[in-house]
Amino acid sequence: WPPATGLASTEGEGHARAWRMACVNVTGVEVLDNPSRFESPLKFSIAFECLSAIADDIEWKCTYVGSAESEAHDQELDSVLVGPISVGSYKIEFTAPAPDAAKIPPEDLLGVTVLILSCHYQDREFVRIGYYVSNEYDDQELRDNPPEQPDLSRIVRNILADKPRVTRYPIEWDERVPAEGAHEQLVGTPHSQYAELVAKTGGDADTDTAMHEPAHSQLHY
């Protein structure tokens, strides 16, 4: 990970340090059972470390972008709370159901879209991991001449797991002191990342395309 970018503060050096330091750092994500059928659940192995004690749980969310035309077709597939968390290294498995094809425009069911894993603390997003997803038929003839009524049982979902786009956002953790610019970083939505897989947050977010390998000493939930 690159060094975190902090927000300016008028509360003194100590408060500025609290903004710069991320209490939870994601060290690796592995996409499991990939490629798989479109109707299969999505499975992830997520490794992270807690660098400083936090009071509440963290929440992981999985969002599927159903169409480039409108965020109305975005689907939050599932979310999971993880906690309580003390200082140390952790590894969890997160399973989310497949997207509901009925909520995706037929013309957007096949081809390339985006999947977003995001993590939140006290409803504030502090990391977002975006993947391109390719959906296509498992047979060349079906790819050349797709049926008018999609056959979900023949569609293969391939998450491009080796090319994630990771964006981190500086947030308040357990200090609820307002700071200038704090809310501007949460404007981005999964849909807004369709082209670049990163929210438009100016210079207040760190973006990387790779993560470290998961830690070897981990607690399993």
PDB file of C-alpha atoms in Angstrom:
ATOM      1  CA  TRP A   1       0.000   0.000   0.000  1.00  0.00           C
ATOM      2  CA  PRO A   2       1.179   3.563  -0.602  1.00  0.00           C
ATOM      3  CA  PRO A   3       1.396   5.908   2.404  1.00  0.00           C
ATOM      4  CA  ALA A   4      -1.997   7.198   3.545  1.00  0.00           C
ATOM      5  CA  THR A   5      -2.982  10.719   2.624  1.00  0.00           C
ATOM      6  CA  GLY A   6      -4.414  12.701   5.516  1.00  0.00           C
ATOM      7  CA  LEU A   7      -6.718  15.671   5.829  1.00  0.00           C
ATOM      8  CA  ALA A   8      -5.642  19.060   7.047  1.00  0.00           C
ATOM      9  CA  SER A   9      -6.715  19.773  10.611  1.00  0.00           C
ATOM     10  CA  THR A  10      -7.022  22.810  12.787  1.00  0.00           C
ATOM     11  CA  GLU A  11      -6.980  20.763  15.982  1.00  0.00           C
ATOM     12  CA  GLY A  12      -3.220  20.388  16.310  1.00  0.00           C
ATOM     13  CA  GLU A  13      -0.610  17.828  15.338  1.00  0.00           C
ATOM     14  CA  GLY A  14      -2.091  14.995  17.397  1.00  0.00           C
ATOM     15  CA  HIS A  15      -5.474  15.282  15.713  1.00  0.00           C
ATOM     16  CA  ALA A  16      -3.864  15.422  12.263  1.00  0.00           C
ATOM     17  CA  ARG A  17      -2.049  12.149  12.999  1.00  0.00           C
ATOM     18  CA  ALA A  18      -5.359  10.530  13.972  1.00  0.00           C
ATOM     19  CA  TRP A  19      -6.739  11.400  10.536  1.00  0.00           C
ATOM     20  CA  ARG A  20      -3.708  10.079   8.672  1.00  0.00           C
ATOM     21  CA  MET A  21      -3.521   6.680  10.357  1.00  0.00           C
ATOM     22  CA  ALA A  22      -5.898   3.966   9.188  1.00  0.00           C
ATOM     23  CA  CYS A  23      -6.915   1.769  12.113  1.00  0.00           C
ATOM     24  CA  VAL A  24      -7.762  -1.136   9.773  1.00  0.00           C
ATOM     25  CA  ASN A  25      -5.608  -2.043   6.778  1.00  0.00           C
ATOM     26  CA  VAL A  26      -6.684  -4.613   4.159  1.00  0.00           C
ATOM     27  CA  THR A  27      -3.672  -6.764   3.277  1.00  0.00           C
ATOM     28  CA  GLY A  28      -5.147  -9.108   0.680  1.00  0.00           C
ATOM     29  CA  VAL A  29      -8.282 -10.334  -1.062  1.00  0.00           C
ATOM     30  CA  GLU A  30      -8.590 -13.677  -2.843  1.00  0.00           C
ATOM     31  CA  VAL A  31     -11.519 -14.337  -5.167  1.00  0.00           C
ATOM     32  CA  LEU A  32     -12.629 -17.937  -4.609  1.00  0.00           C
ATOM     33  CA  ASP A  33     -14.328 -20.330  -7.042  1.00  0.00           C
ATOM     34  CA  ASN A  34     -13.504 -18.126  -9.999  1.00  0.00           C
ATOM     35  CA  PRO A  35     -14.553 -18.374 -12.809  1.00  0.00           C
ATOM     36  CA  SER A  36     -17.984 -19.748 -11.949  1.00  0.00           C
ATOM     37  CA  ARG A  37     -21.549 -19.860 -13.215  1.00  0.00           C
ATOM     38  CA  PHE A  38     -23.479 -16.595 -13.195  1.00  0.00           C
ATOM     39  CA  GLU A  39     -25.972 -17.980 -10.683  1.00  0.00           C
ATOM     40  CA  SER A  40     -23.268 -19.181  -8.264  1.00  0.00           C
ATOM     41  CA  PRO A  41     -22.551 -17.248  -5.056  1.00  0.00           C
ATOM     42  CA  LEU A  42     -19.577 -14.887  -4.976  1.00  0.00           C
ATOM     43  CA  LYS A  43     -16.904 -15.897  -2.484  1.00  0.00           C
ATOM     44  CA  PHE A  44     -13.954 -13.906  -1.157  1.00  0.00           C
ATOM     45  CA  SER A  45     -11.185 -14.556   1.340  1.00  0.00           C
ATOM     46  CA  ILE A  46     -10.274 -11.230   2.934  1.00  0.00           C
ATOM     47  CA  ALA A  47      -7.182 -10.623   5.071  1.00  0.00           C
ATOM     48  CA  PHE A  48      -6.810  -7.472   7.111  1.00  0.00           C
ATOM     49  CA  GLU A  49      -5.011  -6.150  10.152  1.00  0.00           C
ATOM     50  CA  CYS A  50      -6.202  -3.940  12.971  1.00  0.00           C
ATOM     51  CA  LEU A  51      -3.431  -1.483  13.836  1.00  0.00           C
ATOM     52  CA  SER A  52      -5.214   0.376  16.620  1.00  0.00           C
ATOM     53  CA  ALA A  53      -8.125  -0.605  18.866  1.00  0.00           C
ATOM     54  CA  ILE A  54     -11.565   0.445  17.592  1.00  0.00           C
ATOM     55  CA  ALA A  55     -14.845   0.556  19.474  1.00  0.00           C
ATOM     56  CA  ASP A  56     -17.279  -0.864  16.901  1.00  0.00           C
ATOM     57  CA  ASP A  57     -17.544  -3.560  14.228  1.00  0.00           C
ATOM     58  CA  ILE A  58     -16.473  -3.037  10.646  1.00  0.00           C
ATOM     59  CA  GLU A  59     -18.915  -3.803   7.836  1.00  0.00           C
ATOM     60  CA  TRP A  60     -18.057  -5.371   4.476  1.00  0.00           C
ATOM     61  CA  LYS A  61     -20.407  -4.843   1.511  1.00  0.00           C
ATOM     62  CA  CYS A  62     -20.510  -6.415  -1.949  1.00  0.00           C
ATOM     63  CA  THR A  63     -22.127  -4.380  -4.749  1.00  0.00           C
ATOM     64  CA  TYR A  64     -22.757  -5.418  -8.349  1.00  0.00           C
ATOM     65  CA  VAL A  65     -23.041  -2.716 -11.011  1.00  0.00           C
ATOM     66  CA  GLY A  66     -25.916  -3.819 -13.217  1.00  0.00           C
ATOM     67  CA  SER A  67     -25.676  -1.159 -15.924  1.00  0.00           C
ATOM     68  CA  ALA A  68     -23.372   1.611 -17.073  1.00  0.00           C
ATOM     69  CA  GLU A  69     -26.414   3.758 -17.829  1.00  0.00           C
ATOM     70  CA  SER A  70     -27.911   4.140 -14.359  1.00  0.00           C
ATOM     71  CA  GLU A  71     -27.004   3.404 -10.760  1.00  0.00           C
ATOM     72  CA  ALA A  72     -30.645   2.389 -10.281  1.00  0.00           C
ATOM     73  CA  HIS A  73     -29.522  -1.064 -11.434  1.00  0.00           C
ATOM     74  CA  ASP A  74     -26.763  -1.397  -8.801  1.00  0.00           C
ATOM     75  CA  GLN A  75     -27.388  -4.287  -6.407  1.00  0.00           C
ATOM     76  CA  GLU A  76     -25.970  -4.556  -2.906  1.00  0.00           C
ATOM     77  CA  LEU A  77     -25.657  -8.336  -2.822  1.00  0.00           C
ATOM     78  CA  ASP A  78     -24.863  -8.737   0.850  1.00  0.00           C
ATOM     79  CA  SER A  79     -23.134  -7.191   3.843  1.00  0.00           C
ATOM     80  CA  VAL A  80     -21.494  -8.651   6.916  1.00  0.00           C
ATOM     81  CA  LEU A  81     -20.434  -7.187  10.259  1.00  0.00           C
ATOM     82  CA  VAL A  82     -17.074  -8.295  11.658  1.00  0.00           C
ATOM     83  CA  GLY A  83     -16.196  -7.741  15.293  1.00  0.00           C
ATOM     84  CA  PRO A  84     -15.336  -7.152  18.000  1.00  0.00           C
ATOM     85  CA  ILE A  85     -11.831  -6.442  16.708  1.00  0.00           C
ATOM     86  CA  SER A  86      -8.684  -5.965  18.732  1.00  0.00           C
ATOM     87  CA  VAL A  87      -5.165  -5.271  17.487  1.00  0.00           C
ATOM     88  CA  GLY A  88      -3.934  -8.158  15.327  1.00  0.00           C
ATOM     89  CA  SER A  89      -4.303  -9.914  11.959  1.00  0.00           C
ATOM     90  CA  TYR A  90      -7.528 -11.470  10.711  1.00  0.00           C
ATOM     91  CA  LYS A  91      -8.895 -13.486   7.824  1.00  0.00           C
ATOM     92  CA  ILE A  92     -12.565 -13.929   6.932  1.00  0.00           C
ATOM     93  CA  GLU A  93     -14.551 -15.548   4.147  1.00  0.00           C
ATOM     94  CA  PHE A  94     -17.341 -13.417   2.711  1.00  0.00           C
ATOM     95  CA  THR A  95     -20.016 -15.115   0.593  1.00  0.00           C
ATOM     96  CA  ALA A  96     -22.642 -13.092  -1.268  1.00  0.00           C
ATOM     97  CA  PRO A  97     -25.511 -14.348  -3.438  1.00  0.00           C
ATOM     98  CA  ALA A  98     -25.375 -13.930  -7.193  1.00  0.00           C
ATOM     99  CA  PRO A  99     -26.984 -10.794  -8.598  1.00  0.00           C
ATOM    100  CA  ASP A 100     -30.657 -10.959  -9.519  1.00  0.00           C
ATOM    101  CA  ALA A 101     -30.673 -11.149 -13.307  1.00  0.00           C
ATOM    102  CA  ALA A 102     -34.249  -9.828 -13.402  1.00  0.00           C
ATOM    103  CA  LYS A 103     -32.945  -6.482 -12.092  1.00  0.00           C
ATOM    104  CA  ILE A 104     -30.320  -6.176 -14.837  1.00  0.00           C
ATOM    105  CA  PRO A 105     -31.302  -4.770 -18.250  1.00  0.00           C
ATOM    106  CA  PRO A 106     -31.140  -7.648 -20.780  1.00  0.00           C
ATOM    107  CA  GLU A 107     -28.669  -5.762 -22.944  1.00  0.00           C
ATOM    108  CA  ASP A 108     -26.285  -5.409 -19.958  1.00  0.00           C
ATOM    109  CA  LEU A 109     -26.415  -9.004 -18.734  1.00  0.00           C
ATOM    110  CA  LEU A 110     -23.514 -10.089 -20.963  1.00  0.00           C
ATOM    111  CA  GLY A 111     -20.199  -8.339 -21.389  1.00  0.00           C
ATOM    112  CA  VAL A 112     -18.098  -6.420 -18.893  1.00  0.00           C
ATOM    113  CA  THR A 113     -19.288  -4.796 -15.695  1.00  0.00           C
ATOM    114  CA  VAL A 114     -17.920  -3.949 -12.249  1.00  0.00           C
ATOM    115  CA  LEU A 115     -18.029  -5.547  -8.803  1.00  0.00           C
ATOM    116  CA  ILE A 116     -17.227  -3.521  -5.687  1.00  0.00           C
ATOM    117  CA  LEU A 117     -16.072  -4.751  -2.273  1.00  0.00           C
ATOM    118  CA  SER A 118     -16.172  -1.956   0.279  1.00  0.00           C
ATOM    119  CA  CYS A 119     -15.517  -1.743   4.000  1.00  0.00           C
ATOM    120  CA  HIS A 120     -17.131   0.724   6.390  1.00  0.00           C
ATOM    121  CA  TYR A 121     -16.704   1.848   9.962  1.00  0.00           C
ATOM    122  CA  GLN A 122     -19.624   3.566  11.660  1.00  0.00           C
ATOM    123  CA  ASP A 123     -21.233   4.018   8.217  1.00  0.00           C
ATOM    124  CA  ARG A 124     -18.090   5.650   6.815  1.00  0.00           C
ATOM    125  CA  GLU A 125     -16.383   3.911   3.893  1.00  0.00           C
ATOM    126  CA  PHE A 126     -12.606   3.658   4.313  1.00  0.00           C
ATOM    127  CA  VAL A 127     -11.599   1.224   1.568  1.00  0.00           C
ATOM    128  CA  ARG A 128     -13.064   0.200  -1.790  1.00  0.00           C
ATOM    129  CA  ILE A 129     -11.819  -2.647  -4.002  1.00  0.00           C
ATOM    130  CA  GLY A 130     -13.139  -2.746  -7.540  1.00  0.00           C
ATOM    131  CA  TYR A 131     -12.974  -5.579 -10.064  1.00  0.00           C
ATOM    132  CA  TYR A 132     -13.946  -5.848 -13.689  1.00  0.00           C
ATOM    133  CA  VAL A 133     -16.308  -8.774 -14.319  1.00  0.00           C
ATOM    134  CA  SER A 134     -16.832 -10.554 -17.635  1.00  0.00           C
ATOM    135  CA  ASN A 135     -20.048 -12.487 -18.276  1.00  0.00           C
ATOM    136  CA  GLU A 136     -20.250 -14.657 -21.392  1.00  0.00           C
ATOM    137  CA  TYR A 137     -21.719 -17.918 -22.612  1.00  0.00           C
ATOM    138  CA  ASP A 138     -19.726 -21.105 -22.204  1.00  0.00           C
ATOM    139  CA  ASP A 139     -20.201 -22.087 -25.864  1.00  0.00           C
ATOM    140  CA  GLN A 140     -18.911 -20.291 -28.955  1.00  0.00           C
ATOM    141  CA  GLU A 141     -22.163 -20.798 -30.846  1.00  0.00           C
ATOM    142  CA  LEU A 142     -24.116 -19.189 -28.002  1.00  0.00           C
ATOM    143  CA  ARG A 143     -21.611 -16.341 -27.897  1.00  0.00           C
ATOM    144  CA  ASP A 144     -22.020 -15.759 -31.622  1.00  0.00           C
ATOM    145  CA  ASN A 145     -25.802 -16.106 -31.535  1.00  0.00           C
ATOM    146  CA  PRO A 146     -27.069 -15.383 -28.009  1.00  0.00           C
ATOM    147  CA  PRO A 147     -30.656 -16.499 -27.410  1.00  0.00           C
ATOM    148  CA  GLU A 148     -33.311 -13.810 -27.093  1.00  0.00           C
ATOM    149  CA  GLN A 149     -34.184 -15.167 -23.655  1.00  0.00           C
ATOM    150  CA  PRO A 150     -30.892 -15.380 -21.709  1.00  0.00           C
ATOM    151  CA  ASP A 151     -29.960 -18.863 -20.516  1.00  0.00           C
ATOM    152  CA  LEU A 152     -28.426 -18.120 -17.099  1.00  0.00           C
ATOM    153  CA  SER A 153     -27.319 -21.718 -16.655  1.00  0.00           C
ATOM    154  CA  ARG A 154     -24.885 -21.314 -19.567  1.00  0.00           C
ATOM    155  CA  ILE A 155     -23.396 -17.941 -18.580  1.00  0.00           C
ATOM    156  CA  VAL A 156     -19.936 -17.964 -16.984  1.00  0.00           C
ATOM    157  CA  ARG A 157     -18.864 -15.146 -14.662  1.00  0.00           C
ATOM    158  CA  ASN A 158     -15.150 -14.340 -14.602  1.00  0.00           C
ATOM    159  CA  ILE A 159     -13.895 -11.784 -12.082  1.00  0.00           C
ATOM    160  CA  LEU A 160     -10.585 -10.273 -13.200  1.00  0.00           C
ATOM    161  CA  ALA A 161      -9.062 -10.908  -9.793  1.00  0.00           C
ATOM    162  CA  ASP A 162      -5.485 -10.058 -10.733  1.00  0.00           C
ATOM    163  CA  LYS A 163      -6.322  -6.443 -11.561  1.00  0.00           C
ATOM    164  CA  PRO A 164      -8.174  -4.886  -8.615  1.00  0.00           C
ATOM    165  CA  ARG A 165      -8.392  -1.123  -8.173  1.00  0.00           C
ATOM    166  CA  VAL A 166      -8.003  -0.254  -4.496  1.00  0.00           C
ATOM    167  CA  THR A 167      -9.079   3.141  -3.179  1.00  0.00           C
ATOM    168  CA  ARG A 168      -8.670   4.188   0.441  1.00  0.00           C
ATOM    169  CA  TYR A 169     -10.462   7.079   2.120  1.00  0.00           C
ATOM    170  CA  PRO A 170      -9.274   8.915   5.250  1.00  0.00           C
ATOM    171  CA  ILE A 171     -12.090   8.891   7.824  1.00  0.00           C
ATOM    172  CA  GLU A 172     -12.718   9.713  11.418  1.00  0.00           C
ATOM    173  CA  TRP A 173     -12.472   6.531  13.419  1.00  0.00           C
ATOM    174  CA  ASP A 174     -13.559   6.891  17.024  1.00  0.00           C
ATOM    175  CA  GLU A 175     -13.025  10.655  17.142  1.00  0.00           C
ATOM    176  CA  ARG A 176     -16.273  12.276  16.030  1.00  0.00           C
ATOM    177  CA  VAL A 177     -14.773  15.758  15.655  1.00  0.00           C
ATOM    178  CA  PRO A 178     -15.947  17.298  12.344  1.00  0.00           C
ATOM    179  CA  ALA A 179     -13.208  18.297   9.913  1.00  0.00           C
ATOM    180  CA  GLU A 180     -13.327  20.300   6.720  1.00  0.00           C
ATOM    181  CA  GLY A 181     -13.745  18.088   3.670  1.00  0.00           C
ATOM    182  CA  ALA A 182     -14.703  14.981   5.647  1.00  0.00           C
ATOM    183  CA  HIS A 183     -17.965  14.418   3.786  1.00  0.00           C
ATOM    184  CA  GLU A 184     -16.655  15.174   0.322  1.00  0.00           C
ATOM    185  CA  GLN A 185     -14.810  11.858   0.164  1.00  0.00           C
ATOM    186  CA  LEU A 186     -17.972   9.777   0.368  1.00  0.00           C
ATOM    187  CA  VAL A 187     -19.612  11.211  -2.735  1.00  0.00           C
ATOM    188  CA  GLY A 188     -18.507   8.353  -4.985  1.00  0.00           C
ATOM    189  CA  THR A 189     -20.824   5.394  -5.613  1.00  0.00           C
ATOM    190  CA  PRO A 190     -20.078   1.972  -7.095  1.00  0.00           C
ATOM    191  CA  HIS A 191     -21.757   3.144 -10.295  1.00  0.00           C
ATOM    192  CA  SER A 192     -19.491   6.184 -10.547  1.00  0.00           C
ATOM    193  CA  GLN A 193     -16.540   3.793 -10.718  1.00  0.00           C
ATOM    194  CA  TYR A 194     -17.779   1.990 -13.833  1.00  0.00           C
ATOM    195  CA  ALA A 195     -15.104   3.430 -16.089  1.00  0.00           C
ATOM    196  CA  GLU A 196     -12.191   3.972 -13.723  1.00  0.00           C
ATOM    197  CA  LEU A 197     -13.101   1.833 -10.685  1.00  0.00           C
ATOM    198  CA  VAL A 198     -12.345   4.789  -8.439  1.00  0.00           C
ATOM    199  CA  ALA A 199     -14.515   7.509  -6.931  1.00  0.00           C
ATOM    200  CA  LYS A 200     -13.846  11.118  -7.876  1.00  0.00           C
ATOM    201  CA  THR A 201     -12.345  12.280  -4.609  1.00  0.00           C
ATOM    202  CA  GLY A 202      -9.642  14.644  -5.781  1.00  0.00           C
ATOM    203  CA  GLY A 203      -6.469  14.305  -3.732  1.00  0.00           C
ATOM    204  CA  ASP A 204      -8.099  12.982  -0.579  1.00  0.00           C
ATOM    205  CA  ALA A 205      -8.008   9.281  -1.466  1.00  0.00           C
ATOM    206  CA  ASP A 206      -5.141   6.891  -2.116  1.00  0.00           C
ATOM    207  CA  THR A 207      -5.553   4.560  -5.069  1.00  0.00           C
ATOM    208  CA  ASP A 208      -3.443   1.494  -5.784  1.00  0.00           C
ATOM    209  CA  THR A 209      -3.770  -1.454  -8.154  1.00  0.00           C
ATOM    210  CA  ALA A 210      -2.311  -4.147  -5.922  1.00  0.00           C
ATOM    211  CA  MET A 211      -2.347  -5.398  -2.347  1.00  0.00           C
ATOM    212  CA  HIS A 212       0.162  -7.170  -0.164  1.00  0.00           C
ATOM    213  CA  GLU A 213      -0.134 -10.904   0.372  1.00  0.00           C
ATOM    214  CA  PRO A 214      -2.296 -11.902   3.364  1.00  0.00           C
ATOM    215  CA  ALA A 215      -0.563 -12.145   6.719  1.00  0.00           C
ATOM    216  CA  HIS A 216       0.444 -15.636   7.826  1.00  0.00           C
ATOM    217  CA  SER A 217      -0.582 -15.232  11.475  1.00  0.00           C
ATOM    218  CA  GLN A 218      -4.334 -14.746  11.391  1.00  0.00           C
ATOM    219  CA  LEU A 219      -7.481 -15.266  13.400  1.00  0.00           C
ATOM    220  CA  HIS A 220     -10.294 -17.008  11.533  1.00  0.00           C
ATOM    221  CA  TYR A 221     -13.937 -16.067  11.887  1.00  0.00           C
TER     222      TYR A 221
END
